[in-house]
PDB file of C-alpha atoms (C1' of nucleotides) in Angstrom:
ATOM      1  CA  MET A 222     -25.795   2.618 -23.417  1.00 60.00           C
ATOM      2  CA  LEU A 223     -22.266   1.503 -22.765  1.00 61.00           C
ATOM      3  CA  TYR A 224     -21.048   4.866 -23.974  1.00 67.00           C
ATOM      4  CA  ILE A 225     -23.285   6.720 -21.557  1.00 67.00           C
ATOM      5  CA  LEU A 226     -22.130   4.611 -18.605  1.00 67.00           C
ATOM      6  CA  LYS A 227     -18.528   5.148 -19.474  1.00 68.00           C
ATOM      7  CA  THR A 228     -18.988   8.873 -19.679  1.00 87.00           C
ATOM      8  CA  PHE A 229     -20.839   8.912 -16.381  1.00 91.00           C
ATOM      9  CA  THR A 230     -18.033   7.048 -14.639  1.00 92.00           C
ATOM     10  CA  LEU A 231     -15.401   9.366 -16.042  1.00 95.00           C
ATOM     11  CA  LEU A 232     -17.333  12.425 -14.914  1.00 95.00           C
ATOM     12  CA  MET A 233     -17.728  10.941 -11.443  1.00 96.00           C
ATOM     13  CA  LEU A 234     -14.035  10.113 -11.162  1.00 97.00           C
ATOM     14  CA  LYS A 235     -13.081  13.622 -12.216  1.00 97.00           C
ATOM     15  CA  LYS A 236     -15.547  15.258  -9.887  1.00 97.00           C
ATOM     16  CA  ILE A 237     -14.423  13.102  -6.958  1.00 97.00           C
ATOM     17  CA  TYR A 238     -10.804  13.995  -7.623  1.00 98.00           C
ATOM     18  CA  GLU A 239     -11.510  17.707  -7.766  1.00 97.00           C
ATOM     19  CA  HIS A 240     -13.504  17.646  -4.540  1.00 97.00           C
ATOM     20  CA  LEU A 241     -10.836  15.684  -2.701  1.00 97.00           C
ATOM     21  CA  LEU A 242      -8.022  17.888  -3.945  1.00 97.00           C
ATOM     22  CA  LYS A 243      -9.870  21.016  -2.893  1.00 97.00           C
ATOM     23  CA  GLU A 244     -10.664  19.523   0.508  1.00 96.00           C
ATOM     24  CA  PHE A 245      -7.270  18.045   1.407  1.00 97.00           C
ATOM     25  CA  GLY A 246      -4.772  19.764  -0.880  1.00 97.00           C
ATOM     26  CA  HIS A 247      -1.773  18.216  -2.598  1.00 97.00           C
ATOM     27  CA  GLN A 248      -0.606  15.128  -0.675  1.00 97.00           C
ATOM     28  CA  GLY A 249       2.882  14.767  -2.134  1.00 97.00           C
ATOM     29  CA  TRP A 250       3.168  10.996  -1.859  1.00 98.00           C
ATOM     30  CA  TRP A 251       5.287   8.880  -1.304  1.00 98.00           C
ATOM     31  CA  PRO A 252       7.056  10.216   1.824  1.00 97.00           C
ATOM     32  CA  VAL A 253      10.855   9.800   1.656  1.00 97.00           C
ATOM     33  CA  THR A 254      13.813  10.859   3.742  1.00 96.00           C
ATOM     34  CA  PRO A 255      15.594  13.938   2.334  1.00 94.00           C
ATOM     35  CA  SER A 256      18.785  13.047   0.482  1.00 87.00           C
ATOM     36  CA  GLY A 257      22.105  13.661   2.223  1.00 69.00           C
ATOM     37  CA  SER A 258      20.559  12.505   5.451  1.00 50.00           C
ATOM     38  CA  CYS A 259      23.491  10.300   6.457  1.00 52.00           C
ATOM     39  CA  ARG A 260      25.309  13.002   8.371  1.00 53.00           C
ATOM     40  CA  GLY A 261      22.369  15.247   9.231  1.00 57.00           C
ATOM     41  CA  ASP A 262      19.594  14.433  11.646  1.00 69.00           C
ATOM     42  CA  ASN A 263      17.032  14.102   8.851  1.00 81.00           C
ATOM     43  CA  LEU A 264      16.298  10.428   9.299  1.00 92.00           C
ATOM     44  CA  GLU A 265      12.565  10.724   8.934  1.00 94.00           C
ATOM     45  CA  PRO A 266      10.508  10.443   5.728  1.00 97.00           C
ATOM     46  CA  ILE A 267       8.565  13.570   4.760  1.00 96.00           C
ATOM     47  CA  TYR A 268       5.930  14.335   2.126  1.00 97.00           C
ATOM     48  CA  GLY A 269       6.331  16.435  -0.988  1.00 96.00           C
ATOM     49  CA  LEU A 270       9.773  15.303  -2.137  1.00 95.00           C
ATOM     50  CA  ARG A 271      10.732  13.657  -5.404  1.00 95.00           C
ATOM     51  CA  ALA A 272      12.536  10.356  -4.950  1.00 95.00           C
ATOM     52  CA  ARG A 273      15.590  10.966  -7.102  1.00 94.00           C
ATOM     53  CA  ILE A 274      18.462   8.934  -5.761  1.00 96.00           C
ATOM     54  CA  GLU A 275      18.513   5.154  -5.541  1.00 97.00           C
ATOM     55  CA  LYS A 276      18.466   5.135  -1.755  1.00 97.00           C
ATOM     56  CA  GLN A 277      15.161   6.993  -1.760  1.00 97.00           C
ATOM     57  CA  LYS A 278      13.667   4.599  -4.263  1.00 98.00           C
ATOM     58  CA  LEU A 279      14.753   1.713  -2.080  1.00 98.00           C
ATOM     59  CA  GLU A 280      13.105   3.458   0.828  1.00 98.00           C
ATOM     60  CA  ILE A 281       9.803   3.516  -1.066  1.00 98.00           C
ATOM     61  CA  ILE A 282      10.173  -0.145  -1.958  1.00 98.00           C
ATOM     62  CA  PHE A 283      10.863  -1.145   1.646  1.00 98.00           C
ATOM     63  CA  GLY A 284       8.123   1.149   2.906  1.00 98.00           C
ATOM     64  CA  ALA A 285       5.607  -0.462   0.562  1.00 98.00           C
ATOM     65  CA  ILE A 286       6.449  -3.842   2.064  1.00 98.00           C
ATOM     66  CA  LEU A 287       6.509  -2.630   5.661  1.00 98.00           C
ATOM     67  CA  THR A 288       3.147  -0.899   5.424  1.00 98.00           C
ATOM     68  CA  GLN A 289       1.275  -4.032   4.381  1.00 98.00           C
ATOM     69  CA  ASN A 290      -1.799  -4.087   6.620  1.00 98.00           C
ATOM     70  CA  THR A 291      -0.037  -1.678   8.968  1.00 98.00           C
ATOM     71  CA  SER A 292      -0.410   1.991   9.814  1.00 97.00           C
ATOM     72  CA  TRP A 293       2.195   4.315   8.312  1.00 97.00           C
ATOM     73  CA  LYS A 294       3.060   5.713  11.753  1.00 97.00           C
ATOM     74  CA  ASN A 295       4.426   2.329  12.777  1.00 98.00           C
ATOM     75  CA  VAL A 296       6.351   2.053   9.528  1.00 98.00           C
ATOM     76  CA  GLU A 297       7.962   5.468  10.015  1.00 98.00           C
ATOM     77  CA  LYS A 298       9.617   4.274  13.193  1.00 98.00           C
ATOM     78  CA  SER A 299      11.092   1.311  11.353  1.00 98.00           C
ATOM     79  CA  ILE A 300      12.365   3.535   8.545  1.00 98.00           C
ATOM     80  CA  ILE A 301      14.128   5.763  11.055  1.00 97.00           C
ATOM     81  CA  GLU A 302      15.776   2.694  12.592  1.00 98.00           C
ATOM     82  CA  LEU A 303      16.872   1.480   9.164  1.00 98.00           C
ATOM     83  CA  ASN A 304      18.206   4.957   8.365  1.00 97.00           C
ATOM     84  CA  LYS A 305      20.225   5.044  11.591  1.00 96.00           C
ATOM     85  CA  ASN A 306      21.899   1.833  10.498  1.00 97.00           C
ATOM     86  CA  ASN A 307      22.318   2.881   6.856  1.00 96.00           C
ATOM     87  CA  LEU A 308      20.309  -0.113   5.755  1.00 98.00           C
ATOM     88  CA  PHE A 309      18.736   1.309   2.642  1.00 98.00           C
ATOM     89  CA  ASP A 310      21.360  -0.629   0.813  1.00 98.00           C
ATOM     90  CA  ILE A 311      20.732  -3.905  -1.013  1.00 98.00           C
ATOM     91  CA  GLY A 312      24.059  -5.480  -0.066  1.00 98.00           C
ATOM     92  CA  LYS A 313      23.676  -4.662   3.618  1.00 98.00           C
ATOM     93  CA  ILE A 314      20.172  -6.095   3.827  1.00 98.00           C
ATOM     94  CA  LEU A 315      21.423  -9.300   2.234  1.00 98.00           C
ATOM     95  CA  LYS A 316      24.265  -9.459   4.722  1.00 98.00           C
ATOM     96  CA  ILE A 317      22.471  -8.646   7.979  1.00 98.00           C
ATOM     97  CA  LYS A 318      21.180 -11.510  10.130  1.00 98.00           C
ATOM     98  CA  HIS A 319      17.465 -12.151  10.030  1.00 98.00           C
ATOM     99  CA  ASP A 320      16.936 -11.600  13.764  1.00 98.00           C
ATOM    100  CA  GLU A 321      18.861  -8.354  13.749  1.00 98.00           C
ATOM    101  CA  LEU A 322      16.795  -6.992  10.864  1.00 98.00           C
ATOM    102  CA  ALA A 323      13.552  -8.191  12.433  1.00 98.00           C
ATOM    103  CA  ILE A 324      14.264  -6.246  15.641  1.00 98.00           C
ATOM    104  CA  LEU A 325      14.862  -3.035  13.690  1.00 98.00           C
ATOM    105  CA  ILE A 326      11.497  -3.276  11.918  1.00 98.00           C
ATOM    106  CA  LYS A 327       9.611  -4.569  14.924  1.00 98.00           C
ATOM    107  CA  SER A 328       7.304  -1.553  15.109  1.00 98.00           C
ATOM    108  CA  SER A 329       5.815  -2.428  11.703  1.00 98.00           C
ATOM    109  CA  GLY A 330       4.391  -5.705  12.943  1.00 98.00           C
ATOM    110  CA  TYR A 331       4.708  -9.095  11.205  1.00 98.00           C
ATOM    111  CA  TYR A 332       8.400  -8.446  11.594  1.00 98.00           C
ATOM    112  CA  ASN A 333       9.546 -12.005  10.899  1.00 98.00           C
ATOM    113  CA  GLN A 334       7.615 -12.188   7.649  1.00 98.00           C
ATOM    114  CA  LYS A 335       8.601  -8.690   6.640  1.00 98.00           C
ATOM    115  CA  ALA A 336      12.286  -9.242   7.363  1.00 98.00           C
ATOM    116  CA  LYS A 337      12.119 -12.174   4.984  1.00 98.00           C
ATOM    117  CA  LYS A 338      10.266 -10.101   2.404  1.00 98.00           C
ATOM    118  CA  LEU A 339      12.894  -7.354   2.501  1.00 98.00           C
ATOM    119  CA  LYS A 340      15.601  -9.917   1.893  1.00 98.00           C
ATOM    120  CA  ASN A 341      13.603 -11.541  -0.924  1.00 98.00           C
ATOM    121  CA  MET A 342      13.206  -8.148  -2.528  1.00 98.00           C
ATOM    122  CA  CYS A 343      16.921  -7.454  -2.314  1.00 98.00           C
ATOM    123  CA  VAL A 344      17.770 -10.784  -3.917  1.00 98.00           C
ATOM    124  CA  PHE A 345      15.429  -9.767  -6.715  1.00 98.00           C
ATOM    125  CA  LEU A 346      16.886  -6.257  -7.021  1.00 98.00           C
ATOM    126  CA  LYS A 347      20.379  -7.646  -7.277  1.00 98.00           C
ATOM    127  CA  LYS A 348      19.283  -9.665 -10.300  1.00 98.00           C
ATOM    128  CA  TYR A 349      17.089  -6.882 -11.691  1.00 98.00           C
ATOM    129  CA  PRO A 350      18.583  -3.525 -10.677  1.00 98.00           C
ATOM    130  CA  ILE A 351      16.242  -0.583 -10.175  1.00 98.00           C
ATOM    131  CA  LYS A 352      17.671   1.173 -13.210  1.00 98.00           C
ATOM    132  CA  HIS A 353      16.742  -1.804 -15.402  1.00 98.00           C
ATOM    133  CA  LEU A 354      13.273  -2.128 -13.956  1.00 98.00           C
ATOM    134  CA  GLU A 355      12.644   1.562 -14.576  1.00 98.00           C
ATOM    135  CA  LYS A 356      13.411   1.204 -18.269  1.00 97.00           C
ATOM    136  CA  MET A 357      11.412  -1.985 -18.616  1.00 98.00           C
ATOM    137  CA  GLU A 358       7.922  -2.168 -20.055  1.00 97.00           C
ATOM    138  CA  LEU A 359       5.351  -1.682 -17.300  1.00 98.00           C
ATOM    139  CA  ALA A 360       3.606  -5.035 -17.686  1.00 97.00           C
ATOM    140  CA  LYS A 361       6.904  -6.909 -17.699  1.00 98.00           C
ATOM    141  CA  ALA A 362       8.224  -5.175 -14.587  1.00 98.00           C
ATOM    142  CA  ARG A 363       4.915  -5.813 -12.828  1.00 98.00           C
ATOM    143  CA  GLU A 364       4.994  -9.497 -13.663  1.00 97.00           C
ATOM    144  CA  LEU A 365       8.531  -9.818 -12.310  1.00 98.00           C
ATOM    145  CA  LEU A 366       7.635  -8.023  -9.086  1.00 98.00           C
ATOM    146  CA  LEU A 367       4.589 -10.241  -8.549  1.00 98.00           C
ATOM    147  CA  ASN A 368       6.833 -13.280  -8.740  1.00 98.00           C
ATOM    148  CA  VAL A 369       8.747 -12.123  -5.670  1.00 98.00           C
ATOM    149  CA  ASN A 370       7.422 -13.916  -2.592  1.00 98.00           C
ATOM    150  CA  GLY A 371       5.790 -11.331  -0.370  1.00 98.00           C
ATOM    151  CA  ILE A 372       4.883  -8.910  -3.156  1.00 98.00           C
ATOM    152  CA  GLY A 373       1.205  -8.856  -4.047  1.00 98.00           C
ATOM    153  CA  PRO A 374      -0.647  -6.558  -6.446  1.00 98.00           C
ATOM    154  CA  GLU A 375      -0.901  -3.543  -4.169  1.00 98.00           C
ATOM    155  CA  THR A 376       2.733  -3.611  -3.130  1.00 98.00           C
ATOM    156  CA  ALA A 377       3.885  -4.171  -6.710  1.00 98.00           C
ATOM    157  CA  ASP A 378       1.787  -1.303  -8.011  1.00 98.00           C
ATOM    158  CA  SER A 379       2.905   1.021  -5.207  1.00 98.00           C
ATOM    159  CA  ILE A 380       6.500   0.320  -6.168  1.00 98.00           C
ATOM    160  CA  LEU A 381       5.836   0.806  -9.872  1.00 98.00           C
ATOM    161  CA  LEU A 382       3.967   4.066  -9.350  1.00 98.00           C
ATOM    162  CA  TYR A 383       5.843   5.753  -6.532  1.00 98.00           C
ATOM    163  CA  ALA A 384       9.373   4.387  -6.900  1.00 98.00           C
ATOM    164  CA  PHE A 385       9.580   3.861 -10.668  1.00 98.00           C
ATOM    165  CA  ASP A 386       7.163   6.590 -11.847  1.00 98.00           C
ATOM    166  CA  LYS A 387       5.134   4.165 -13.946  1.00 98.00           C
ATOM    167  CA  PRO A 388       1.533   5.137 -14.738  1.00 98.00           C
ATOM    168  CA  ILE A 389      -0.382   2.440 -12.846  1.00 98.00           C
ATOM    169  CA  PHE A 390      -3.210   2.902 -10.370  1.00 98.00           C
ATOM    170  CA  VAL A 391      -2.822   1.523  -6.842  1.00 98.00           C
ATOM    171  CA  VAL A 392      -5.875  -0.144  -5.321  1.00 98.00           C
ATOM    172  CA  ASP A 393      -6.164  -0.878  -1.628  1.00 97.00           C
ATOM    173  CA  ALA A 394      -8.834  -1.712   0.933  1.00 95.00           C
ATOM    174  CA  TYR A 395      -9.608   2.000   1.241  1.00 96.00           C
ATOM    175  CA  THR A 396     -10.155   2.367  -2.490  1.00 97.00           C
ATOM    176  CA  LYS A 397     -12.578  -0.528  -2.611  1.00 96.00           C
ATOM    177  CA  ARG A 398     -14.580   0.614   0.381  1.00 95.00           C
ATOM    178  CA  PHE A 399     -14.720   4.188  -0.913  1.00 96.00           C
ATOM    179  CA  LEU A 400     -15.789   3.267  -4.449  1.00 96.00           C
ATOM    180  CA  ALA A 401     -18.286   0.689  -3.241  1.00 95.00           C
ATOM    181  CA  ARG A 402     -20.014   3.248  -1.039  1.00 95.00           C
ATOM    182  CA  LEU A 403     -20.081   5.720  -3.906  1.00 95.00           C
ATOM    183  CA  GLY A 404     -21.779   3.013  -5.940  1.00 94.00           C
ATOM    184  CA  LEU A 405     -19.089   2.820  -8.627  1.00 94.00           C
ATOM    185  CA  ILE A 406     -18.144  -0.817  -7.945  1.00 94.00           C
ATOM    186  CA  LYS A 407     -19.623  -3.892  -6.321  1.00 92.00           C
ATOM    187  CA  PRO A 408     -18.396  -4.478  -2.751  1.00 89.00           C
ATOM    188  CA  ASP A 409     -16.718  -7.731  -3.799  1.00 90.00           C
ATOM    189  CA  ALA A 410     -15.016  -6.401  -6.938  1.00 93.00           C
ATOM    190  CA  GLY A 411     -11.542  -7.849  -7.508  1.00 94.00           C
ATOM    191  CA  TYR A 412      -8.271  -5.920  -7.571  1.00 96.00           C
ATOM    192  CA  GLU A 413      -7.754  -5.791 -11.335  1.00 95.00           C
ATOM    193  CA  GLU A 414     -11.370  -4.850 -11.907  1.00 95.00           C
ATOM    194  CA  VAL A 415     -11.123  -1.802  -9.670  1.00 96.00           C
ATOM    195  CA  GLN A 416      -7.782  -0.858 -11.165  1.00 97.00           C
ATOM    196  CA  ALA A 417      -9.210  -1.088 -14.679  1.00 96.00           C
ATOM    197  CA  LEU A 418     -11.996   1.292 -13.726  1.00 96.00           C
ATOM    198  CA  PHE A 419      -9.469   4.082 -13.127  1.00 97.00           C
ATOM    199  CA  MET A 420      -7.059   3.173 -15.872  1.00 96.00           C
ATOM    200  CA  LYS A 421      -9.591   2.878 -18.670  1.00 94.00           C
ATOM    201  CA  GLU A 422     -11.251   6.155 -17.823  1.00 93.00           C
ATOM    202  CA  LEU A 423      -8.478   8.483 -16.733  1.00 96.00           C
ATOM    203  CA  PRO A 424      -5.479   9.616 -18.779  1.00 97.00           C
ATOM    204  CA  LYS A 425      -2.394   7.530 -17.984  1.00 97.00           C
ATOM    205  CA  ASP A 426      -0.798  10.299 -15.996  1.00 98.00           C
ATOM    206  CA  THR A 427       1.660   9.180 -13.316  1.00 98.00           C
ATOM    207  CA  GLU A 428       1.318  12.303 -11.200  1.00 98.00           C
ATOM    208  CA  LEU A 429      -2.480  12.129 -11.344  1.00 98.00           C
ATOM    209  CA  PHE A 430      -2.434   8.495 -10.238  1.00 98.00           C
ATOM    210  CA  LYS A 431      -0.053   9.266  -7.376  1.00 98.00           C
ATOM    211  CA  GLU A 432      -2.179  12.081  -6.106  1.00 98.00           C
ATOM    212  CA  TYR A 433      -5.527  10.358  -6.591  1.00 98.00           C
ATOM    213  CA  HIS A 434      -4.554   7.304  -4.591  1.00 98.00           C
ATOM    214  CA  ALA A 435      -3.148   9.432  -1.777  1.00 98.00           C
ATOM    215  CA  LEU A 436      -6.343  11.500  -1.650  1.00 98.00           C
ATOM    216  CA  ILE A 437      -8.496   8.386  -1.415  1.00 98.00           C
ATOM    217  CA  VAL A 438      -6.400   7.187   1.518  1.00 97.00           C
ATOM    218  CA  GLU A 439      -6.929  10.538   3.198  1.00 97.00           C
ATOM    219  CA  VAL A 440     -10.699  10.647   2.807  1.00 97.00           C
ATOM    220  CA  ALA A 441     -10.946   7.012   3.885  1.00 96.00           C
ATOM    221  CA  LYS A 442      -8.993   7.715   7.054  1.00 95.00           C
ATOM    222  CA  ARG A 443     -10.936  10.793   7.969  1.00 95.00           C
ATOM    223  CA  ALA A 444     -14.504  10.148   6.885  1.00 96.00           C
ATOM    224  CA  CYS A 445     -14.986   6.975   4.846  1.00 96.00           C
ATOM    225  CA  LYS A 446     -13.864   4.697   7.668  1.00 93.00           C
ATOM    226  CA  LYS A 447     -15.310   1.307   8.442  1.00 91.00           C
ATOM    227  CA  ASN A 448     -17.675   3.162  10.710  1.00 91.00           C
ATOM    228  CA  GLN A 449     -18.399   5.896   8.251  1.00 92.00           C
ATOM    229  CA  LYS A 450     -18.644   9.542   9.276  1.00 93.00           C
ATOM    230  CA  CYS A 451     -20.615  10.887   6.355  1.00 94.00           C
ATOM    231  CA  ASP A 452     -21.355  14.163   8.116  1.00 92.00           C
ATOM    232  CA  LEU A 453     -17.639  14.980   7.769  1.00 91.00           C
ATOM    233  CA  CYS A 454     -17.443  14.008   4.118  1.00 94.00           C
ATOM    234  CA  ALA A 455     -17.126  16.507   1.295  1.00 90.00           C
ATOM    235  CA  LEU A 456     -18.605  13.986  -1.131  1.00 95.00           C
ATOM    236  CA  LYS A 457     -21.857  13.464   0.717  1.00 93.00           C
ATOM    237  CA  ARG A 458     -23.942  14.647  -2.195  1.00 92.00           C
ATOM    238  CA  LEU A 459     -22.248  12.381  -4.726  1.00 91.00           C
ATOM    239  CA  CYS A 460     -22.589   9.322  -2.533  1.00 91.00           C
ATOM    240  CA  ARG A 461     -25.258   6.670  -2.242  1.00 81.00           C
ATOM    241  CA  ASN A 462     -24.898   6.301   1.512  1.00 79.00           C
TER     242      ASN A 462
ATOM    243  C1'  DG B 942     -10.001  -5.454  26.872  1.00 54.13           C
ATOM    244  C1'  DC B 943     -11.505  -4.500  21.821  1.00 54.13           C
ATOM    245  C1'  DC B 944     -10.880  -2.923  16.950  1.00 54.13           C
ATOM    246  C1'  DC B 945      -8.215  -1.354  13.278  1.00 54.13           C
ATOM    247  C1'  DA B 946      -4.278  -0.206  10.248  1.00 54.13           C
ATOM    248  C1'  DG B 947      -1.786   2.226   3.034  1.00 54.13           C
ATOM    249  C1'  DG B 948      -1.715  -7.174   2.514  1.00 54.13           C
ATOM    250  C1'  DA B 949       0.026 -11.512   1.185  1.00 54.13           C
ATOM    251  C1'  DG B 950       0.777 -16.540   1.343  1.00 54.13           C
ATOM    252  C1'  DC B 951      -0.812 -20.874   2.182  1.00 54.13           C
ATOM    253  C1'  DC B 952      -4.004 -24.484   2.690  1.00 54.13           C
ATOM    254  C1'  DC B 953      -8.131 -26.611   1.737  1.00 54.13           C
ATOM    255  C1'  DG B 954     -12.486 -28.070  -0.331  1.00 54.13           C
TER     256       DG B 954
ATOM    257  C1'  DC C1323     -11.299 -19.560  -7.590  1.00 54.13           C
ATOM    258  C1'  DG C1324     -12.837 -18.340  -2.805  1.00 54.13           C
ATOM    259  C1'  DG C1325     -12.947 -18.409   2.110  1.00 54.13           C
ATOM    260  C1'  DG C1326     -10.449 -18.875   6.446  1.00 54.13           C
ATOM    261  C1'  DC C1327      -6.244 -18.691   8.939  1.00 54.13           C
ATOM    262  C1'  DT C1328      -1.728 -16.665  10.211  1.00 54.13           C
ATOM    263  C1'  DC C1329       1.428 -13.088  10.847  1.00 54.13           C
ATOM    264  C1'  DA C1330       2.173  -8.713  15.243  1.00 54.13           C
ATOM    265  C1'  DT C1331       2.842  -3.919  16.678  1.00 54.13           C
ATOM    266  C1'  DG C1332       0.935   0.485  18.385  1.00 54.13           C
ATOM    267  C1'  DG C1333      -2.817   3.900  18.719  1.00 54.13           C
ATOM    268  C1'  DG C1334      -7.728   5.003  19.527  1.00 54.13           C
TER     269       DG C1334
END
DNA sequence: GCCCAGGAGCCCG
DNA sequence: CGGGCTCATGGG
């Protein structure tokens, strides 16, 4: 019985992924600013790049914090402001005054909290440099990140997956709503429970996890909204709603 | 005006 | 442990 359920879930997850990929195409998350942008006018994050240099990884880390309960469009504006001031730099964030930083990220909302969170993160990254965290065992790096004030499970996992290329699945409000409507989880399922659903079934493939999460965000924005638009949804037939 | 957006911390029973 | 509150801007 257990075996049958497990197989069913795996088949569903694969089918969902294939449908979403066909519908929306490759998403190329996480958006980052092209490297060498200091002198050019490329100050804006774009999709489909690989975050190779440290500055780009820092951009993903900051972006993950800034986008907490906030639309990416608002975060983009803040990233451009930070780029203009060359602030994807741990030392400079630690040095800048709180109020000055808060103004630059104002468009992301919660700017006082988030200014503090960026500074907390930089204190942490000074003690544990990105290069060390990347080599660290996944569970250990995750635990350390979760101990930073302002970093919860989703932000930690976004950083691990998109900045450090660690094979961990990111769960957000979209993921829960989407899976609950499909009937694969209970509406009140906890974070780790939902994460385990993906990670026990699917191969631990970093690129697959990156793409899958991005595709869920896309379908949740377009069709699987709070007020669902099932007539627009490619997964209508697989869904309980 | 209202609702919502790629959450997390804190407080409280 | 779980629910309620707070943080805040910008777009629909």
